[in-house]
Structures are given as C-alpha cells and as structure tokens.
Amino acid sequence: MNLRDLKKYILPFTLMAIIGFLIIAACGGAGGTTEAPESVPVSGDINEIAAARGLTPADVEAAVKTYTPTGMIDEYVMFSSGGHSGQLLVIGMPSMRLLKVVGVFTPEPWQGWGYGAKTTMEVLDEGKVDGEDVLWGDTHHPALSETEGEYDGEWVFINDKANARIAVIDLRDFETKQIVKNPIAVNDHGGTMVTPDTEWIIEGGQYAAPLGWEYASLEDYESEYRGMVTFWKFDRESGRIQYDQSFAMELPPYWQDLCDAGKLVSDGWVFCNSFNTEMATGGVESGNPPFEAGASQRDMDYMHIINFDKAIEVANAGQTEMVADFPVIPMQTAIDEGLLYFAPEPKSPHGVDISPGGEYMVVSGKLDPHVTTYSFEKVQAAIEAGGFETDDYGIPILAFDDVVESQVEVGLGPLHTQFGPDGYAYTSLFLEPAVARWTLGGPYEDLNEDPPWSLVTKTFVHYNVGHIAAAEGDTVSPDGKYLVSLNKWAIDRFKNVGPLLPQNFQLIDIGQPGTTMPLLYDMPIGIGEPHYAQIIKADKLEPWEVYPEIGWNPGTQSPDPNATMTGEERIERDGNNVDIYMTAVRSHFTPEHVEIKQGDHVTWHITNVERAYDATHGFSLPGYNINVSIEPGETASFEFDATHDGVFSYYCSEFCSALHLEMVGYMLVEP
Ligand code: K7E
Ligand code: CUA
C-alpha cells in the first residue's frame, strides 16, 4: 500500500480523534475543574459552608439527592463488571457506595476466594483453560436473571472476554458457583445476556478464529476462520448451566460484538451486531491497512437476526456438528432452516439494544452520528416476503430500507443505548463525550411531550463514556430515575494518583422530563475497567443474612456432611491421612492444638457455629497459602500436604470480637 492509500484510511480516524480531544478539552473547561479550597469550615450556617466550599445551588441539590446518611439503605443496587480485575462490583445507588467486590475469575483474598476453601477452588478449577490455571479474567457484561422480562434478583451472570468463560453468581449469598469455559472459542465478547425467563444465557464471540482451537493461516481467513454465538442452557433448580444441553451456531468470520435477546413481541429471537465484515486481517507491519482502518472501510456491517426458538428445535433435532465435543449448528444449516438473517447496519456498530416492548432494535455506528432503529415487525415482513440478496456465505440480507424504522442524529461516536419508562432512550456518545436523550416513536409516542424520533438533550460527561446503565434499564419496564455513565477516562476529575487513573462512574438524574438531565455524582472505580452494569431495585434482592443451617456448604447450598457441631470437634488419623473437624465461634477455634507429622495429608473442616448477622471468622494458615472466610453457619473445607515442618500459628483474619487477637491456635508439624 502506498502512502496515499494509507492516508485515506488514517485520515478519518485522525480527524475523529482530534475532534474528540478538542471536545474533551472544551468540556474539561466547561465541566469546571475546581481546586479544593485551602480550608473548609466544618461548622456554621449551611450557606456559609456551601459558599466556602465553592458549591453552587445545583451542587447542593445534587448532594441532597444522593447523600445517604448512616443506616439509610440505597434504593438501587448496581452490578458492575470489574473489567480486567476479573471480578464483579456491587454498588449502592444513589449513594454510589461500593458494597462488595465479588470474587469471580480472580482470587479475592478478603473473601477467601481461591485460597484453599474447596468450594472456591472447585469453581476456579472449572475455569481452567486447556488444563491450565487462568486466574484472571476480563469481565464485560453482567446480566441479572429475569422472570417474564423483569429482573428477579436471583442470579447474576458475567462473561470473561479474554478467555470466553461465563460465571454464575448466586444472589442468595453473592458467591460465584460455576464457571464454564467455551470449548469452541478462545475469547468472546457478546455475553452475557439472558432470555426473558433466563432459560438461556447468550455468549457471542468477537475476534474470529478457527472454531475449536484449531490452527489455520491468516491467508485462509475467509474459509477457515469463523464467528460464533453460544447458547448456554440455565437450570434454576440446580443453579447451574447445563453444559450438555447447550449449543452454538457457526457464523461468518465477521466480528460479532454484542447481543441482546428479544422480549415480548420479539421474544424467541436474538440479535447481535458485528463489525469487520470487511474481514480485514491486519498486518500493518507488512504494509496492510491496520485493523482499525481495514475493519472500517465499508459503510455497512451486518446486524445478525437469529430465530432462536427455531434454532433450539434444530439443535434438539440433532442437526448439529460436534466441534471440540460441543454441538454447533453449521452455518449452512442455519441458512437452510431460516435461522439467520442479516440487516445492514451503519458503520462499525457497537451493540444492539432491544426496546422495552421488544418492538425495536437500536444500533449505533461508532463512525456514524446516528442511532438506527429497526422495527421487528418490518423484519418479520421482510423475512416473509423473501427474495433476498446474500453475503459471500449465502446468508440472506434484508434490505436496509425495508427494516429501518428511523434514524436519529445524536452526535459523535454513539455506542450503547438504554431505555426509560417514558419513551426516552439514552445513548452514550464516546467522542463528545456525552449522554444523549432522544425519543422513541410508535407505541412510545405519547409518553412525553417531545416529538418522536428526535434528540431531546445531552449531558456532558467526564470523559469518554462507554456503556451507560439505567435503573432496571434492560427490563420490559425500565424505571428511569437514574442513569450511570461508565466513563473510560477520568483525566482531571480526581486528585492525581499517578499515571494509571481510575475509571469514573457518573450518576445522572433522568427523573425529570425534557432537557433537564443533571449530573449528580462521581464515583472513581479503582479496580479494572468496568464495561457494563445493570441496576436492580434493591428490594428485589433478598440474600441470606446467615446461612440457613449450621454446617452449610455454599457449593451445594445444602448441609455439608463434614459439618461439625459444638462438642463434636476432633482430629482423626488413618495412616498418613489426618482429618480435622473444627468449630469457630467468638473467640476461639476448637481444637487449638493440631499436632501432625511432616508428610501427612491433611483435610481440614471448619464450621462457623455462629447465628449472629455479620459474625464471620477468617482462618489463615501462614506458610501453606490458606486463607478462608467462614460466614455464619458455613462449613469450609480445605486440604494440603504437610510438606514443611515447623510451628504455624493459625489465626482468625476477620476482626470479630474484643478477643479476636486471641482467636488463634498452633499447628505443629513434627519433622
Ligand atoms: Cu467495553 Cu460492551 Cu465490552 Cu462497549 S463493551 S464500551
Ligand atoms: Cu474470629 Cu476474629
């Protein structure tokens, strides 16, 4: 490629970047970075304090809307991805207080996740990739379980983009119960999304590769590389993904991005956006267009429209091929059976979001200033009418004009869309950076004063927003009220903490109609880059305060056969195998002496016999990398070989009582 060609590719991006930076610079000023005053009065008249701190009346109003005094419980709970921390964050709203970091793909010492306790090691072991431990993840999209399209507060799922894994978290105890590794894909992106009754969890792919971890040269990209979408069957009774009832669909090697399940009128269908329909394979070092240019040449990519109800029938009828021992509907079967259609979508889109009633699919092209809304009804009519063009793989393409309902110009770099209860939709604008409010038409037309299919207002955010999340925003009845802008850049929002900055969540008030959409609060996220979040009404969550019975196994969510009641503590030896049955209660472990021999194999069971709310004990065994968190009622088990001799003091690692420091014991390992 010569320099002129390269310029042709690069120029639009450079322009976009410059525009982006200009705007950042502009709103950095407008956003008003204020130095903290030297000294702030802590007593006196409220107006004096506000004036001394440089607070405007709008700031005071925002404070009153978000300030949550001690003991007041938040109205909403946000489940946010923890990005490449591999964890899940639980945040109260509107206070924006971090309530919990849930260990998912990465060991999390403070909750004993991955430091010996069997119920945690077994789950992390399920996440092995090709037999190897992979003890981190890149979590992107949490999905709360739904009943009839409403969040039900029972489960939350999240994907690991890096390794194509899905985790299942039980909201009775907020612990991860299962990790499944996708056998046909190295990595993923379009997960997790659930069907309206959580019978299925959707995991879309991203960077195409030969399915099933095979090798093929990039020269053979078009014939050997493939995209995919996997449908995981979820069983509420057991609380587990049913691996052997799950299946995938082979797709062209376009980069499938994000999916969403249809709901109400579009229930039974699944939609995914894609980019790189150019099938660029990069190689800038060899004079090829770089990926970001090569994958952005066409004006249109393809929204994938999947007749999912029919796909289930086809899979159940065995019209699948095994790839890495996993059933996959071949692309040709998907075409022949009418499971897969495309609709052109402008231009390098990112995500597809289904309106609350299921009537519309909303897509934004990153390089197009519009949101494009497709009508499900029109899609059905176009499929009915037939007579399609096809892509190179023979997949029917519905004509753009036949299926588009409306295009609304919202601004630069539109990404993701959320919905309110009042016919308003919200789209993040990465480049401006702002959140746009615009109106849906059709059945939503009379819900507000603003004309249908029009931009209403924008709120600038700081900075470079990715996803946005609205209260109950993915349900059939969104709440409105609050929206969180998940910003990628923080720049000047916080005290500099060095070159690696936190991401910035910004709470926005969307409870007022029209052009009023004020920013309320900033929350720095100090771990990982959160991609997406879902927000549930807090009263839908009813987790246990303590485990239901003394001797509970959180892995099976049932009584543990190794539960130990007070008075039953003992050490049993059978040859070199030593079994320890221990209890923990404020403020002692029983037994307090454990005497074993070097070379023994030790299996240790500890039951926290407490019934008091929050009476957690930790158990740490230095020298053996053991750290366990034992919640009230829980029985935790771990095993190790006593390889090092010596004297090891085990102690409680949760400050649980005035005599917590005395909650200790000695393990003596005789050489
Ligand atoms: Cu970062 Cu949904 Cu993975 Cu957009 S994704 S921003
Ligand atoms: Cu138990 Cu500290």
XYZ file of C-alpha atoms and ligand atoms in Angstrom:
679
model
C 0.000 0.000 0.000
C 1.314 3.481 -0.811
C 1.242 6.488 1.424
C -1.830 7.955 -0.249
C -3.867 4.846 0.436
C -2.705 4.826 3.993
C -3.740 8.457 4.363
C -7.161 7.594 3.028
C -7.549 5.068 5.810
C -5.948 7.018 8.583
C -7.304 10.488 7.953
C -10.884 9.957 9.138
C -9.579 8.444 12.354
C -7.140 11.228 12.984
C -9.943 13.707 12.414
C -12.250 11.873 14.775
C -9.513 11.736 17.388
C -8.785 15.444 17.043
C -12.455 16.315 17.307
C -12.649 14.069 20.352
C -9.712 15.764 22.038
C -10.935 19.255 21.216
C -14.236 18.433 22.767
C -12.635 16.869 25.802
C -10.532 19.985 26.218
C -13.582 22.202 25.805
C -15.744 20.407 28.296
C -12.838 19.937 30.653
C -13.086 23.690 30.959
C -16.855 23.790 30.970
C -17.016 20.909 33.440
C -15.235 23.193 35.853
C -12.269 21.580 37.496
C -12.233 23.263 40.882
C -9.296 23.162 43.215
C -10.267 22.164 46.737
C -10.270 25.248 48.956
C -7.391 25.546 51.386
C -9.539 25.146 54.430
C -13.217 24.406 54.719
C -15.337 25.378 57.694
C -16.929 22.318 59.237
C -19.457 24.188 61.300
C -21.706 27.166 60.882
C -24.513 28.087 58.564
C -25.166 25.706 55.647
C -24.975 28.537 53.139
C -21.634 29.625 54.543
C -20.217 26.114 54.290
C -21.512 25.770 50.730
C -20.034 29.128 49.767
C -16.706 28.308 51.412
C -16.521 25.038 49.541
C -17.461 26.739 46.293
C -20.703 24.752 45.906
C -23.399 26.063 43.572
C -27.110 25.654 44.267
C -27.075 22.814 41.693
C -24.290 21.107 43.652
C -26.303 21.380 46.848
C -29.356 19.931 45.088
C -27.237 17.035 43.780
C -25.887 16.445 47.281
C -29.373 16.326 48.755
C -30.437 13.827 46.069
C -27.517 11.486 46.694
C -26.332 11.936 50.268
C -27.193 8.816 52.189
C -26.778 9.118 55.940
C -25.551 6.206 58.014
C -28.090 3.429 58.256
C -30.118 4.547 55.238
C -30.260 1.777 52.647
C -29.844 2.581 48.951
C -32.856 2.366 46.660
C -30.989 0.592 43.847
C -28.090 -1.799 43.548
C -25.798 -1.761 40.557
C -23.942 -4.876 39.461
C -20.945 -3.722 37.509
C -18.256 -5.557 35.661
C -14.872 -5.181 37.292
C -13.117 -5.224 33.910
C -9.720 -6.873 33.894
C -9.800 -7.287 37.659
C -11.921 -10.284 36.673
C -14.411 -9.508 39.441
C -17.950 -8.186 39.853
C -18.679 -4.957 41.728
C -21.798 -4.333 43.807
C -22.612 -0.649 44.270
C -25.447 1.077 46.143
C -27.339 3.867 44.345
C -27.809 6.800 44.561
C -25.063 6.915 47.203
C -22.569 5.262 44.814
C -21.052 3.397 47.730
C -19.087 0.277 46.869
C -20.809 -2.518 48.794
C -18.832 -5.536 47.686
C -16.252 -6.885 45.284
C -17.363 -10.406 44.398
C -14.547 -12.795 43.538
C -15.306 -14.342 40.160
C -12.402 -15.223 37.832
C -9.628 -13.842 40.047
C -8.728 -14.975 43.577
C -10.021 -12.451 46.132
C -8.264 -12.918 49.456
C -10.580 -10.937 51.715
C -13.431 -13.312 50.949
C -11.268 -16.429 50.921
C -11.919 -16.821 47.184
C -9.224 -19.084 45.774
C -7.027 -19.631 48.842
C -7.816 -23.170 49.833
C -11.551 -23.425 50.507
C -12.789 -26.318 48.378
C -15.993 -24.664 47.247
C -13.922 -21.822 45.782
C -11.075 -23.915 44.345
C -13.506 -26.208 42.552
C -15.191 -23.283 40.800
C -11.874 -21.681 39.795
C -10.736 -25.107 38.555
C -13.750 -25.273 36.239
C -12.329 -22.123 34.675
C -9.098 -23.815 33.633
C -8.249 -23.147 30.034
C -6.907 -26.185 28.221
C -5.960 -27.666 31.583
C -4.062 -24.585 32.740
C -4.997 -22.262 35.589
C -6.095 -18.871 34.312
C -6.571 -16.828 37.459
C -7.779 -13.575 35.974
C -10.471 -12.523 33.580
C -11.748 -9.507 31.684
C -15.346 -9.193 32.794
C -17.553 -7.172 30.459
C -21.300 -7.639 30.692
C -23.189 -8.693 33.804
C -26.734 -9.976 33.273
C -29.257 -10.251 36.075
C -31.645 -13.160 35.863
C -35.127 -12.295 34.652
C -38.645 -13.640 35.079
C -41.011 -12.542 32.318
C -38.514 -9.881 31.335
C -38.160 -8.367 34.836
C -35.033 -8.695 36.957
C -35.874 -11.201 39.693
C -32.816 -10.772 41.926
C -31.893 -14.473 41.995
C -28.784 -14.794 39.833
C -26.257 -12.718 38.006
C -24.032 -13.904 35.164
C -20.901 -12.352 33.710
C -18.515 -13.143 30.871
C -14.735 -13.160 30.675
C -13.891 -11.658 27.307
C -10.255 -12.721 27.445
C -10.899 -16.443 27.801
C -14.506 -16.971 26.656
C -15.812 -18.003 30.045
C -19.166 -17.478 31.751
C -19.672 -17.277 35.512
C -22.824 -17.923 37.520
C -23.263 -15.983 40.770
C -25.955 -16.944 43.285
C -27.593 -13.867 44.809
C -28.615 -15.762 47.954
C -25.020 -15.407 49.129
C -23.397 -13.326 46.346
C -20.873 -16.071 45.614
C -19.721 -17.462 42.304
C -20.996 -21.005 41.873
C -19.908 -22.023 38.413
C -17.530 -21.089 35.633
C -17.875 -22.622 32.175
C -15.195 -22.372 29.527
C -16.446 -22.114 25.969
C -14.890 -25.108 24.215
C -15.039 -23.717 20.678
C -13.754 -20.173 21.198
C -10.574 -18.696 22.630
C -12.263 -15.418 23.582
C -15.708 -13.849 23.456
C -17.438 -10.537 23.865
C -21.206 -10.614 23.391
C -22.007 -12.150 26.745
C -23.806 -12.300 28.953
C -27.392 -11.588 28.024
C -30.353 -13.661 29.180
C -33.641 -14.621 27.576
C -36.718 -13.160 29.319
C -37.129 -16.175 31.638
C -33.412 -16.912 31.985
C -33.705 -20.272 30.302
C -30.704 -19.378 28.173
C -27.574 -17.298 28.603
C -26.167 -15.837 25.400
C -22.429 -15.643 24.703
C -21.414 -14.057 21.407
C -17.902 -14.267 20.005
C -15.673 -11.489 18.798
C -12.321 -11.988 17.100
C -12.867 -14.776 14.583
C -10.634 -17.848 14.703
C -10.963 -21.438 13.598
C -13.634 -22.923 15.897
C -12.422 -25.409 18.477
C -8.902 -24.017 18.966
C -7.557 -25.203 15.619
C -4.716 -23.709 13.603
C -5.216 -22.015 10.234
C -3.126 -19.442 8.422
C -4.497 -15.905 8.146
C -4.274 -16.446 4.362
C -7.212 -18.806 4.804
C -9.211 -16.383 6.912
C -12.361 -16.427 4.793
C -12.571 -20.195 4.516
C -11.227 -21.358 7.879
C -11.933 -18.627 10.409
C -15.391 -18.375 11.934
C -17.514 -16.366 14.299
C -19.955 -17.953 16.712
C -22.724 -17.434 19.211
C -23.190 -19.903 22.062
C -26.434 -20.524 23.924
C -25.982 -21.864 27.430
C -28.970 -23.636 28.999
C -29.511 -22.484 32.577
C -31.352 -24.539 35.187
C -32.664 -22.571 38.147
C -33.317 -25.658 40.241
C -29.664 -26.681 40.361
C -28.446 -23.128 39.793
C -26.077 -24.327 37.100
C -25.517 -24.017 33.376
C -26.355 -27.356 31.773
C -23.318 -27.890 29.591
C -24.761 -30.915 27.799
C -27.972 -29.126 26.819
C -26.162 -26.103 25.413
C -25.183 -25.442 21.805
C -23.597 -22.922 19.474
C -24.157 -21.563 15.987
C -21.405 -21.138 13.425
C -21.255 -17.623 11.962
C -19.156 -15.937 9.292
C -15.804 -14.545 10.397
C -17.230 -11.091 10.968
C -16.533 -9.885 14.450
C -19.744 -10.418 16.364
C -19.849 -7.895 19.134
C -22.821 -7.634 21.467
C -26.106 -9.467 21.505
C -29.469 -8.908 23.105
C -32.434 -11.221 23.485
C -35.790 -10.221 22.070
C -38.580 -9.630 24.566
C -42.387 -9.534 24.496
C -43.230 -9.116 20.772
C -39.726 -10.237 19.751
C -39.395 -12.988 22.370
C -37.740 -16.030 20.842
C -35.317 -14.020 18.686
C -31.745 -12.963 19.346
C -29.891 -10.017 17.800
C -26.150 -9.397 17.596
C -24.229 -6.591 15.969
C -20.986 -7.177 14.120
C -18.081 -5.261 12.683
C -15.169 -6.095 10.440
C -17.471 -7.503 7.787
C -14.509 -6.388 5.621
C -12.747 -9.454 7.048
C -9.589 -7.409 7.500
C -6.714 -9.433 8.856
C -4.376 -6.616 9.809
C -0.614 -6.782 9.383
C 0.346 -3.125 9.359
C 3.985 -4.203 9.652
C 3.679 -5.815 6.192
C 2.109 -2.767 4.561
C -1.503 -3.857 5.075
C -4.063 -1.422 6.419
C -4.031 -1.545 10.210
C -7.001 -3.279 11.770
C -8.757 -0.081 12.806
C -8.723 1.152 9.207
C -9.137 -2.180 7.446
C -12.147 -3.052 9.578
C -13.850 0.285 8.896
C -13.898 0.595 5.115
C -17.459 -0.434 4.416
C -20.387 1.841 5.165
C -22.433 -1.044 6.485
C -21.840 -4.049 8.678
C -24.464 -6.670 9.496
C -26.857 -6.976 12.376
C -27.362 -10.699 12.914
C -31.021 -11.659 13.363
C -31.429 -15.144 14.817
C -34.658 -17.101 15.042
C -33.679 -18.574 18.374
C -36.842 -20.592 19.087
C -36.303 -22.372 15.800
C -32.578 -22.763 16.483
C -33.428 -24.656 19.685
C -35.642 -27.029 17.669
C -32.887 -27.550 15.111
C -30.325 -28.233 17.837
C -32.686 -30.603 19.638
C -33.296 -32.446 16.371
C -29.559 -33.119 16.284
C -28.852 -31.006 13.208
C -25.513 -30.076 14.709
C -21.890 -30.988 14.192
C -19.547 -31.632 17.068
C -16.689 -29.152 17.404
C -14.421 -29.860 20.365
C -17.173 -32.225 21.564
C -19.692 -29.381 21.577
C -22.751 -29.247 19.310
C -22.641 -26.458 16.744
C -25.322 -25.646 14.180
C -23.372 -25.309 10.910
C -23.787 -22.058 9.015
C -25.335 -23.852 6.030
C -27.942 -25.478 8.291
C -28.703 -22.067 9.798
C -29.297 -20.721 6.284
C -31.335 -23.715 5.105
C -33.536 -23.716 8.191
C -34.123 -19.950 8.139
C -32.364 -19.364 11.467
C -30.110 -16.499 10.413
C -30.648 -13.208 8.577
C -28.630 -10.043 8.252
C -29.697 -6.408 8.180
C -27.159 -3.778 7.109
C -26.115 -1.541 9.996
C -24.005 1.618 9.773
C -20.953 1.882 10.450
C -18.697 -0.201 12.701
C -21.521 -0.509 15.228
C -21.123 -1.389 18.888
C -24.044 -3.219 20.403
C -27.709 -3.723 19.770
C -30.335 -2.901 22.366
C -33.951 -4.017 22.341
C -36.680 -1.560 23.360
C -38.735 -2.411 26.480
C -41.665 -3.761 24.489
C -39.402 -5.631 22.106
C -40.597 -3.662 19.053
C -37.299 -2.037 18.150
C -33.670 -2.970 17.831
C -31.409 0.033 18.335
C -27.920 0.108 16.827
C -25.253 2.814 16.854
C -22.377 3.005 14.392
C -19.259 4.282 16.109
C -18.364 6.200 12.932
C -21.893 7.400 12.191
C -23.616 10.174 14.152
C -26.996 8.400 14.123
C -28.739 5.790 16.135
C -30.529 3.472 13.765
C -33.733 1.852 14.915
C -35.056 -1.289 13.249
C -38.631 -2.482 13.505
C -39.126 -6.101 14.497
C -42.422 -6.086 12.617
C -40.700 -4.891 9.459
C -38.005 -7.527 9.895
C -40.704 -10.197 10.085
C -42.421 -8.822 6.990
C -39.134 -8.730 5.068
C -38.350 -12.328 6.027
C -41.880 -13.319 4.994
C -41.540 -11.527 1.646
C -38.314 -13.350 0.763
C -36.261 -12.606 -2.345
C -33.059 -11.694 -0.552
C -29.595 -10.783 -1.596
C -26.983 -12.808 0.210
C -23.498 -12.242 1.540
C -20.496 -14.293 0.365
C -21.511 -17.123 2.672
C -25.089 -17.258 1.394
C -26.702 -15.577 4.384
C -29.832 -13.613 3.437
C -29.525 -9.835 3.774
C -32.732 -7.902 4.412
C -32.851 -4.563 2.591
C -31.944 -1.645 4.867
C -34.921 0.477 3.798
C -37.330 -2.406 4.346
C -36.450 -2.871 8.011
C -35.335 0.518 9.364
C -37.927 2.460 11.316
C -35.962 5.622 11.992
C -32.542 7.248 12.244
C -31.933 9.947 14.804
C -28.804 12.077 14.694
C -27.498 12.091 18.231
C -23.837 13.074 17.959
C -20.292 11.792 17.660
C -19.237 8.291 18.495
C -22.551 6.789 19.629
C -22.169 3.447 21.371
C -24.737 1.948 23.701
C -28.430 2.631 24.327
C -30.630 2.291 27.409
C -34.307 2.988 27.943
C -36.575 4.819 30.359
C -40.264 4.268 31.172
C -41.391 7.352 29.294
C -40.424 6.733 25.692
C -36.973 8.198 26.239
C -33.908 6.360 25.048
C -30.360 7.236 26.096
C -27.254 6.734 24.013
C -23.642 7.144 25.073
C -21.518 9.352 22.819
C -17.905 8.328 23.278
C -16.321 11.179 21.344
C -18.315 14.186 22.551
C -18.339 12.813 25.362
C -21.974 12.950 26.425
C -25.118 11.013 27.103
C -27.915 11.840 24.664
C -31.610 11.618 25.482
C -33.836 11.014 22.474
C -37.363 9.810 21.879
C -38.772 6.582 20.572
C -41.859 6.692 18.414
C -44.604 4.173 17.714
C -46.138 2.815 20.903
C -43.962 5.178 22.971
C -45.041 8.319 21.158
C -47.455 9.775 23.709
C -45.337 9.114 26.783
C -43.664 12.514 26.845
C -44.041 15.992 25.396
C -41.146 15.707 22.986
C -41.644 14.880 19.296
C -40.990 11.225 18.398
C -37.666 10.163 16.920
C -35.850 13.306 17.955
C -32.853 14.327 20.012
C -34.029 15.975 23.239
C -30.887 16.900 25.142
C -27.352 15.908 26.036
C -25.466 15.873 29.296
C -21.690 16.134 29.036
C -19.748 13.543 30.984
C -16.146 13.261 32.120
C -14.877 11.621 29.946
C -15.221 9.213 27.052
C -18.244 7.234 28.081
C -18.548 3.583 27.073
C -21.652 1.867 28.336
C -24.456 3.525 30.230
C -26.788 1.751 32.639
C -30.288 2.903 33.575
C -32.318 1.702 36.547
C -33.959 -1.586 35.528
C -32.856 -0.482 32.071
C -32.835 -3.853 30.284
C -36.223 -4.975 31.529
C -39.678 -4.774 29.965
C -40.459 -1.925 32.395
C -37.479 0.347 32.954
C -37.676 2.671 35.984
C -35.922 5.762 34.628
C -34.875 7.922 37.574
C -31.129 7.195 37.495
C -28.595 6.505 34.812
C -24.912 5.800 35.305
C -22.342 6.825 32.713
C -19.435 4.362 32.770
C -16.585 6.592 31.659
C -13.289 5.265 30.396
C -11.221 8.365 31.113
C -11.115 10.417 34.322
C -8.313 12.909 33.476
C -8.770 15.810 35.897
C -11.745 14.595 37.923
C -9.810 13.394 40.943
C -6.585 14.025 42.795
C -3.810 12.637 40.621
C -2.877 9.153 41.791
C -0.159 8.581 39.230
C -0.291 7.793 35.512
C -2.782 4.933 35.893
C -6.082 6.590 36.689
C -9.316 5.131 37.993
C -12.318 4.974 35.682
C -15.160 7.318 36.531
C -18.792 6.398 37.079
C -21.113 9.388 36.915
C -24.632 9.305 38.262
C -27.154 11.241 36.161
C -30.657 12.226 37.176
C -33.020 11.126 34.391
C -36.148 11.504 36.516
C -37.129 14.850 35.022
C -38.543 15.244 31.517
C -37.278 17.295 28.593
C -33.912 18.992 28.673
C -33.284 18.627 32.417
C -30.769 15.847 32.955
C -28.234 16.923 35.561
C -25.103 15.155 36.672
C -25.313 14.193 40.329
C -22.201 12.412 41.480
C -18.806 10.961 40.547
C -17.534 7.608 41.724
C -13.967 6.573 40.927
C -13.557 2.859 40.246
C -10.163 1.841 41.490
C -10.040 -1.657 40.051
C -10.189 -2.581 36.406
C -12.190 -1.012 33.621
C -15.860 -1.656 34.107
C -17.633 -2.140 30.805
C -21.264 -2.694 31.587
C -23.534 -2.692 34.607
C -27.153 -3.495 35.405
C -29.183 -1.737 38.067
C -31.876 -3.510 40.081
C -34.395 -2.191 42.595
C -32.793 -3.026 45.947
C -35.924 -4.599 47.426
C -35.848 -7.324 44.783
C -32.682 -8.696 46.370
C -33.287 -10.950 49.339
C -29.960 -12.538 50.205
C -29.481 -14.600 53.343
C -28.237 -12.846 56.468
C -26.644 -16.053 57.731
C -26.532 -19.488 56.082
C -29.821 -21.359 56.626
C -28.359 -24.035 58.915
C -25.187 -24.536 60.910
C -22.909 -26.645 58.756
C -23.891 -25.207 55.361
C -21.940 -25.915 52.209
C -22.131 -22.883 49.897
C -21.032 -25.022 46.952
C -24.028 -27.334 47.105
C -26.244 -24.870 49.011
C -27.178 -27.708 51.371
C -25.917 -29.131 54.694
C -22.343 -30.379 54.499
C -21.607 -33.989 55.543
C -18.475 -32.712 57.301
C -20.336 -30.141 59.395
C -19.076 -30.097 62.952
C -21.305 -29.057 65.857
C -20.014 -27.723 69.150
C -18.792 -30.711 71.214
C -18.058 -32.850 68.135
C -14.650 -31.361 67.381
C -11.962 -33.988 66.801
C -8.813 -34.990 64.953
C -8.876 -38.378 63.226
C -5.852 -40.149 61.861
C -5.830 -43.018 59.370
C -2.262 -43.810 58.372
C -0.880 -40.609 56.872
C -4.310 -39.072 56.425
C -5.371 -36.628 59.086
C -8.926 -35.267 59.235
C -9.589 -32.258 61.415
C -13.114 -31.312 62.448
C -13.026 -27.823 63.938
C -15.508 -25.230 65.100
C -15.125 -21.463 65.131
C -17.023 -19.160 67.462
C -16.175 -15.849 69.137
C -13.370 -16.083 70.218
C -11.797 -19.479 69.719
C -11.131 -22.301 67.347
C -11.609 -25.795 68.787
C -9.193 -27.579 68.778
C -6.465 -25.032 69.456
C -3.642 -27.515 69.010
C -3.170 -29.553 65.876
C -0.189 -31.881 66.030
C 0.737 -33.663 62.825
C 3.784 -35.127 61.119
C 5.629 -33.905 58.066
C 4.300 -35.837 55.074
C 0.776 -36.170 56.421
C -2.122 -35.384 54.104
C -4.420 -33.023 55.977
C -8.126 -32.492 55.342
C -9.470 -29.711 57.484
C -13.139 -28.851 58.060
C -14.156 -25.738 59.979
C -17.742 -24.912 60.887
C -18.649 -21.402 61.979
C -21.348 -22.212 64.550
C -22.454 -18.592 64.915
C -26.019 -17.467 64.152
C -25.306 -13.751 64.542
C -25.548 -11.498 61.472
C -22.041 -10.479 60.338
C -20.185 -12.854 62.710
C -17.749 -14.033 60.056
C -14.483 -15.672 61.045
C -11.435 -15.910 58.876
C -8.968 -18.755 59.040
C -5.465 -18.160 57.817
C -2.681 -20.686 57.854
C 0.555 -18.917 57.007
C 3.170 -20.984 55.236
C 0.544 -23.026 53.433
C -1.182 -20.264 51.418
C -4.505 -20.944 53.130
C -6.967 -18.140 53.779
C -10.611 -18.972 54.223
C -13.615 -16.805 55.027
C -16.210 -18.683 57.052
C -19.570 -16.942 57.185
C -22.065 -17.639 59.983
C -23.284 -21.218 59.574
C -20.770 -22.147 56.888
C -18.623 -25.254 56.843
C -15.395 -24.678 54.921
C -13.018 -27.472 53.936
C -9.505 -27.434 52.580
C -6.714 -29.932 52.028
C -2.950 -29.844 51.882
C 0.145 -31.956 52.234
C 2.168 -31.086 55.306
C 5.375 -30.540 53.377
C 7.044 -28.002 55.679
C 7.814 -28.867 59.258
C 7.705 -26.228 61.946
C 5.315 -24.323 64.137
C 2.486 -22.493 62.405
C 0.110 -20.219 64.236
C -3.274 -20.195 62.547
C -5.420 -17.218 63.362
C -8.744 -15.583 62.627
C -8.294 -12.999 59.877
C -11.615 -11.137 60.433
C -11.674 -8.812 63.420
C -14.652 -10.433 65.132
C -14.564 -9.565 68.829
C -12.619 -7.829 71.557
C -10.636 -11.058 71.922
C -10.124 -11.540 68.173
C -6.336 -11.450 68.552
C -6.647 -14.411 70.902
C -8.620 -16.391 68.286
C -5.610 -18.430 67.375
C -4.111 -21.917 67.522
C -0.896 -23.786 66.845
C -0.306 -26.349 64.152
C 2.848 -28.269 64.994
C 4.370 -30.225 62.148
C 6.928 -32.626 63.511
C 9.780 -33.439 61.122
Cu -16.471 -2.121 26.622
Cu -19.874 -3.722 25.962
Cu -17.249 -4.945 26.141
Cu -18.823 -1.183 24.912
S -18.030 -3.075 25.700
S -17.742 0.184 25.975
Cu -12.897 -14.702 64.657
Cu -11.566 -12.821 64.526
